[in-house]
């Protein structure tokens, strides 16, 4: 055992190397400090390391607050290829009330990644007879200029031969090299197959799909060297044996990034002799300087090089000014065309000659014949046609990708050696033999009909043996282009999109959450396309008439022609053979409490209030409880975070729900593995990209903590011990695992180059959900985030995120909008058309994601917009609080309806007069729902639906259940009715905005980017003492850019009338741009709670008033001063959806401006109002004979207080057949009954 030296005076002085920074007060992750008993231990060490095999100093500092000396040991632990010295426990002694330090070094071995690494200090000692351990952890980042991978793929560098009359897609060649030349330095030749950024200059090369002006192309992306003044040029070169046939032409297109203001690059095609020294740039065969941001087609004649071995080079040079700003340049689909290649057959085929019938499928009342015309490349370029009466629809072939190359493309560098048709039972089957750089392999394609659908499956046989970092598998399969234009696309949780421009929709719970899509064609049948494996994406390219799921690995595609997509979705529901998992029926129909904050004890009390108001057909998901805080230091999650209460408090919280029959789910996560967690190791636990770098997962911005993605094969050793502790100590009755149904299952590599497919990942997630449900017992519902459909049968449901199509803003919520340009679009119940009875989606999204930057009051989780989407899809309601007026209101409005729709199926969806915003949904069992998502009122049956209004009627065995948001007597109101209950809400204002406003009376430019404002608060309602003004200067999305300060900022006493104050601010230097505008949004908040007062005026939805703009004046492109422009006063839009005048509304049996629920309790009528902390009393008039229950006319009324106590009975007020009640807000409910 190495022995340390005690005392701060004895610190060994070391030379702290350049690569290390001591930062005692600025940390990413939690500070590296821990306290055990009287001893506090801190690690001082690097924030960043940039050199391999170089000792880096680390200091452990010990502080003893006790009255006795402490002796013990310190052991420093590191992971993977790091080494600590000394390597074992080191003895220490620290005196009473004293301190000590111990010096260590750590070193990164070769093969260490540019990532985040922990250093742990385990400090063991005795104090007052107890064995204690302090365990601080420091996490630092590594950034190595060149970190060679532990193993690399070996690619031969030899000329690729092109046959006469052939074509070659250069960008698909796996063997290419890049030449990086920094001006004035010797060119550097990168390894064969290299993609990435050169470390010193950041000159980069990537190969990927690029869209310019909506037109997608596969492209070679080159950015010339630029970083740290190292400006230069970059070329990619391909080794070729050119044929003797002429002409030889290189066809391509160039473009520049649409971002920024590049002065362009000089694009050059060069040809160097094969045997020229490495780094040689060859003869220029073509060049053009361009800054165009659209595709610019071009050709280069290379005929003079026929028959030669050459290195063909594509160069992106920064141009005559050597200005590399925004110089991301593109070479789109560079293709060598040699001689005269054969032309493809006409499409669509004019005759049936040469075709064969695959079978017949049913399309509405018609039989639809499915034919196939084999192509030159077998099934890959075959034409498939559907003849449904007088409608004909075709698609041409399949896009199939292996080793990065398109096998269906005759330009592919993977050579098709032969095609052989094989007997495959019914249908068509062909074997395609290919030759690649890794060897030969067979692709077998089969098409057949069954159960009124067309099935398509491709799989590999005789593939080369996998190598580290190199595996032959089906990377992508998709249907080819269609013969007709597409009018509508249906996809994801639910959007219908009319005549969209080109877009890609990745598979995840927020976007392409469905493994099936719908297409409406011009003058053709509709088509539903589905996949049994997780798609990568849905791609839509209208110019090419391409619209298809793209699916990797060996799955089965299903194509379903139908009269309309809703018929097709029903067929897909029947033929995909998915079954509901064990917890579906328990989760179905239940209202969801989606709780992200709060302490265990007070939240238990709040949930108890909700139980008292009858909110028991529900479930609770509790997100923030983990040992180290939300999404931090995972997977270390137990015991519960003591900052939020004790373990006993958490048990009581769960117990209250269990007693009420409410399933309670704890939030867990096995996607984000943090470097400071026990067991973390890149080499054992973390997934890697194919480029041999670890996959980053979520960034916890609040703590500056980066997590990394689990290997799916390493989840179980962490998940199951956690669940064993949780079941023993907490016993939840449901469970929530984050991300697994939000992110797509993923392909990944291990640190040593083994490949695991996304199918493997999906199946691990499936298995673990099934195991947890069985382990917790009683079919405990399994819930996840967002909800894609690849876990159906194992996962019971999810908290959906039903995003809209539109033009996103530029703020933090921009990603929550599908950025698709189109003629029109609307949310629609696409997911639920196939899966409503076997996968339970709750709500319409986390509020900020659903509203996507819009006003939360009009589009957030309690808004009519949001509720209309829940009703449209049949999703049980969701609320983010354990109790409150809006929580109870939403439950009373929706709960009976969602119980009636639980486990039902959608039969069809109709758009009234083709209007996508007016939807009529028919359910199995006779249920009907009308939803108006347009801006104009819609008259349906006997109701008027305003914007975001709805009407729902569902027959049940006990009677009809209904709910509505309608316009009555000119007022938007809500109502719900079931055989047992009646809920009405005249929407009188209870907690409306306070009569407090703000104006800027004067603004003054103080120079040097400073300005001053004279403010006037008009407080017709009192501003409470102790509350504070805030003044945000924001961008167009409402994101805070900087703030102004009011003096004094806090209202020290209650204020009324005109309250004047001064405010000042400084525009940050980078924002002092000529012509810039920054909107002032202001409000009043409570420093301790963060609560904001609702103020009267133009509210932005976040309880901030929109006041005006600070403007940077300009003259000749120069900032000359600061001005002010007020906004015109606008009426608060929320008032149009309320009843601010408090007009009584007739709801049949009840007339009231207020909100209450009537229930029958034997011969007694119970009237319960929505909870309210403000507002006054309101009248309730009950037309007794119109009640549906035939109750005896009451003679007395008893008030029930909030504590459950009953008041003395008082006589009922009756006027004719009307019983009148004045509802006091302090009362819980009233009981109307006959006296005994």
Coordinates of C-alpha atoms in Angstrom, one line a residue, residues 621-821:
X621 CA -47.1 8.7 -13.9
X622 CA -44.5 10.2 -11.6
X623 CA -41.4 11.3 -13.4
X624 CA -39.1 13.1 -11.1
X625 CA -38.0 11.0 -8.1
X626 CA -34.6 9.4 -9.0
X627 CA -31.9 9.3 -6.4
X628 CA -29.7 11.9 -7.9
X629 CA -32.4 14.0 -9.6
X630 CA -34.3 13.7 -12.9
X631 CA -32.2 12.1 -15.6
X632 CA -28.9 12.3 -13.9
X633 CA -26.3 9.7 -13.0
X634 CA -28.5 7.0 -14.5
X635 CA -29.0 4.1 -14.0
X636 CA -28.5 4.9 -10.3
X637 CA -32.1 5.6 -9.4
X638 CA -32.8 4.2 -5.9
X639 CA -33.6 5.1 -3.2
X640 CA -35.9 8.0 -4.0
X641 CA -34.4 11.5 -4.1
X642 CA -34.4 12.6 -0.4
X643 CA -34.7 16.3 -1.5
X644 CA -38.4 15.5 -2.4
X645 CA -39.3 13.6 0.7
X646 CA -38.5 10.3 2.4
X647 CA -39.0 6.8 1.1
X648 CA -42.0 6.5 3.4
X649 CA -43.5 9.6 1.9
X650 CA -43.2 8.0 -1.5
X651 CA -44.8 4.8 -0.3
X652 CA -47.7 6.8 1.1
X653 CA -48.1 8.5 -2.2
X654 CA -48.3 5.2 -4.0
X655 CA -50.5 3.8 -1.3
X656 CA -53.2 6.5 -1.7
X657 CA -53.4 5.7 -5.4
X658 CA -53.5 1.9 -4.7
X659 CA -56.4 2.3 -2.3
X660 CA -58.3 4.4 -4.8
X661 CA -57.7 1.8 -7.6
X662 CA -55.5 4.2 -9.5
X663 CA -52.4 2.6 -11.1
X664 CA -49.2 4.4 -10.2
X665 CA -46.1 4.3 -12.5
X666 CA -42.6 5.5 -11.7
X667 CA -40.5 6.9 -14.4
X668 CA -37.3 5.0 -15.4
X669 CA -34.8 5.3 -18.2
X670 CA -32.5 2.8 -20.0
X671 CA -31.4 4.9 -22.9
X672 CA -29.2 7.5 -21.1
X673 CA -26.2 6.1 -19.3
X674 CA -24.1 8.8 -17.5
X675 CA -20.4 8.6 -17.2
X676 CA -20.5 9.3 -13.4
X677 CA -22.7 6.2 -12.8
X678 CA -21.4 3.0 -11.4
X679 CA -20.5 0.5 -14.1
X680 CA -20.1 3.0 -16.9
X681 CA -17.7 1.9 -19.6
X682 CA -17.5 2.7 -23.3
X683 CA -15.9 -0.6 -24.0
X684 CA -18.5 -2.7 -22.2
X685 CA -21.8 -0.8 -22.0
X686 CA -22.1 2.0 -24.7
X687 CA -23.3 1.8 -28.3
X688 CA -21.1 3.1 -31.1
X689 CA -21.6 4.6 -34.5
X690 CA -20.2 2.8 -37.5
X691 CA -17.5 5.5 -37.6
X692 CA -16.3 4.1 -34.3
X693 CA -17.3 6.9 -32.0
X694 CA -19.6 6.5 -28.9
X695 CA -23.2 7.5 -29.4
X696 CA -24.2 10.5 -27.4
X697 CA -27.7 10.4 -25.8
X698 CA -29.5 13.2 -23.8
X699 CA -27.7 16.3 -22.7
X700 CA -28.9 17.4 -19.3
X701 CA -28.5 21.1 -19.9
X702 CA -29.3 22.1 -16.4
X703 CA -26.2 20.3 -15.1
X704 CA -24.1 20.4 -18.2
X705 CA -24.1 16.6 -18.1
X706 CA -23.8 14.5 -21.3
X707 CA -25.1 10.9 -21.3
X708 CA -24.3 8.1 -23.7
X709 CA -26.6 5.5 -25.3
X710 CA -26.9 2.0 -23.8
X711 CA -26.0 -1.1 -25.8
X712 CA -29.3 -2.9 -25.8
X713 CA -27.5 -6.2 -24.9
X714 CA -26.3 -4.5 -21.7
X715 CA -29.6 -3.1 -20.3
X716 CA -30.7 -6.1 -18.3
X717 CA -27.9 -6.1 -15.7
X718 CA -29.0 -2.6 -14.6
X719 CA -32.8 -2.7 -15.1
X720 CA -33.5 -5.9 -13.2
X721 CA -31.7 -5.0 -9.9
X722 CA -33.4 -1.6 -9.9
X723 CA -36.8 -3.2 -10.4
X724 CA -36.2 -5.7 -7.6
X725 CA -35.4 -2.9 -5.2
X726 CA -38.4 -0.9 -6.4
X727 CA -40.8 -3.8 -6.0
X728 CA -39.6 -4.6 -2.5
X729 CA -39.5 -1.0 -1.2
X730 CA -42.1 0.9 -3.2
X731 CA -44.4 -1.6 -5.0
X732 CA -45.7 0.6 -7.8
X733 CA -48.7 -0.8 -9.7
X734 CA -47.5 0.4 -13.2
X735 CA -44.3 1.4 -14.8
X736 CA -43.0 4.1 -17.2
X737 CA -39.8 3.7 -19.2
X738 CA -38.8 6.9 -21.0
X739 CA -37.8 7.2 -24.6
X740 CA -38.2 3.5 -25.7
X741 CA -41.4 4.3 -27.7
X742 CA -40.3 7.8 -28.5
X743 CA -37.0 7.0 -30.2
X744 CA -36.7 4.5 -32.9
X745 CA -35.1 1.2 -32.1
X746 CA -31.5 1.6 -33.2
X747 CA -28.7 -0.3 -35.0
X748 CA -25.5 -0.1 -33.1
X749 CA -21.9 -1.3 -32.9
X750 CA -19.9 -2.3 -29.9
X751 CA -16.5 -0.9 -29.1
X752 CA -14.9 -3.9 -30.7
X753 CA -16.9 -3.7 -33.9
X754 CA -19.7 -6.2 -33.4
X755 CA -23.0 -5.2 -35.0
X756 CA -26.5 -5.4 -33.4
X757 CA -29.6 -4.5 -35.5
X758 CA -32.5 -2.3 -34.6
X759 CA -34.6 -5.5 -34.6
X760 CA -32.5 -6.8 -31.8
X761 CA -32.8 -3.5 -29.9
X762 CA -36.6 -3.5 -30.4
X763 CA -36.9 -7.1 -29.2
X764 CA -34.9 -6.4 -26.0
X765 CA -37.2 -3.5 -25.2
X766 CA -40.2 -5.7 -25.8
X767 CA -38.8 -8.4 -23.6
X768 CA -38.1 -6.0 -20.7
X769 CA -41.6 -4.5 -20.8
X770 CA -43.1 -7.9 -20.7
X771 CA -40.8 -8.9 -17.8
X772 CA -41.6 -5.8 -15.7
X773 CA -45.3 -6.3 -16.2
X774 CA -45.1 -9.9 -14.9
X775 CA -42.6 -9.0 -12.2
X776 CA -44.7 -6.2 -10.7
X777 CA -47.8 -8.4 -11.0
X778 CA -51.5 -8.0 -11.6
X779 CA -50.9 -7.0 -15.3
X780 CA -49.2 -3.7 -14.2
X781 CA -49.6 -1.4 -17.2
X782 CA -46.3 -0.5 -19.0
X783 CA -46.2 3.1 -20.3
X784 CA -43.6 5.0 -22.3
X785 CA -43.1 8.3 -24.0
X786 CA -44.8 9.4 -27.3
X787 CA -45.7 6.0 -28.6
X788 CA -44.6 4.3 -31.8
X789 CA -46.2 1.1 -32.8
X790 CA -43.2 -1.3 -32.9
X791 CA -43.7 -2.3 -29.2
X792 CA -47.4 -3.3 -29.4
X793 CA -48.0 -6.6 -27.8
X794 CA -45.4 -5.9 -25.1
X795 CA -45.9 -2.2 -24.2
X796 CA -49.4 -1.3 -23.1
X797 CA -49.5 2.4 -24.0
X798 CA -47.7 5.8 -24.1
X799 CA -48.2 9.5 -23.4
X800 CA -48.6 10.6 -27.0
X801 CA -47.0 13.6 -28.7
X802 CA -49.4 14.5 -31.5
X803 CA -47.5 17.3 -33.3
X804 CA -49.0 19.6 -36.0
X805 CA -47.9 20.3 -39.6
X806 CA -46.9 23.9 -40.2
X807 CA -44.2 26.5 -40.4
X808 CA -42.1 26.3 -37.2
X809 CA -40.6 29.2 -35.5
X810 CA -36.9 29.6 -34.6
X811 CA -37.0 29.1 -30.9
X812 CA -36.6 26.1 -28.7
X813 CA -40.0 24.7 -29.8
X814 CA -39.3 24.7 -33.5
X815 CA -38.6 21.0 -33.5
X816 CA -42.2 20.3 -32.3
X817 CA -43.7 21.2 -35.6
X818 CA -43.6 19.0 -38.7
X819 CA -41.9 21.5 -41.1
X820 CA -43.7 20.4 -44.3
X821 CA -44.9 22.8 -46.9

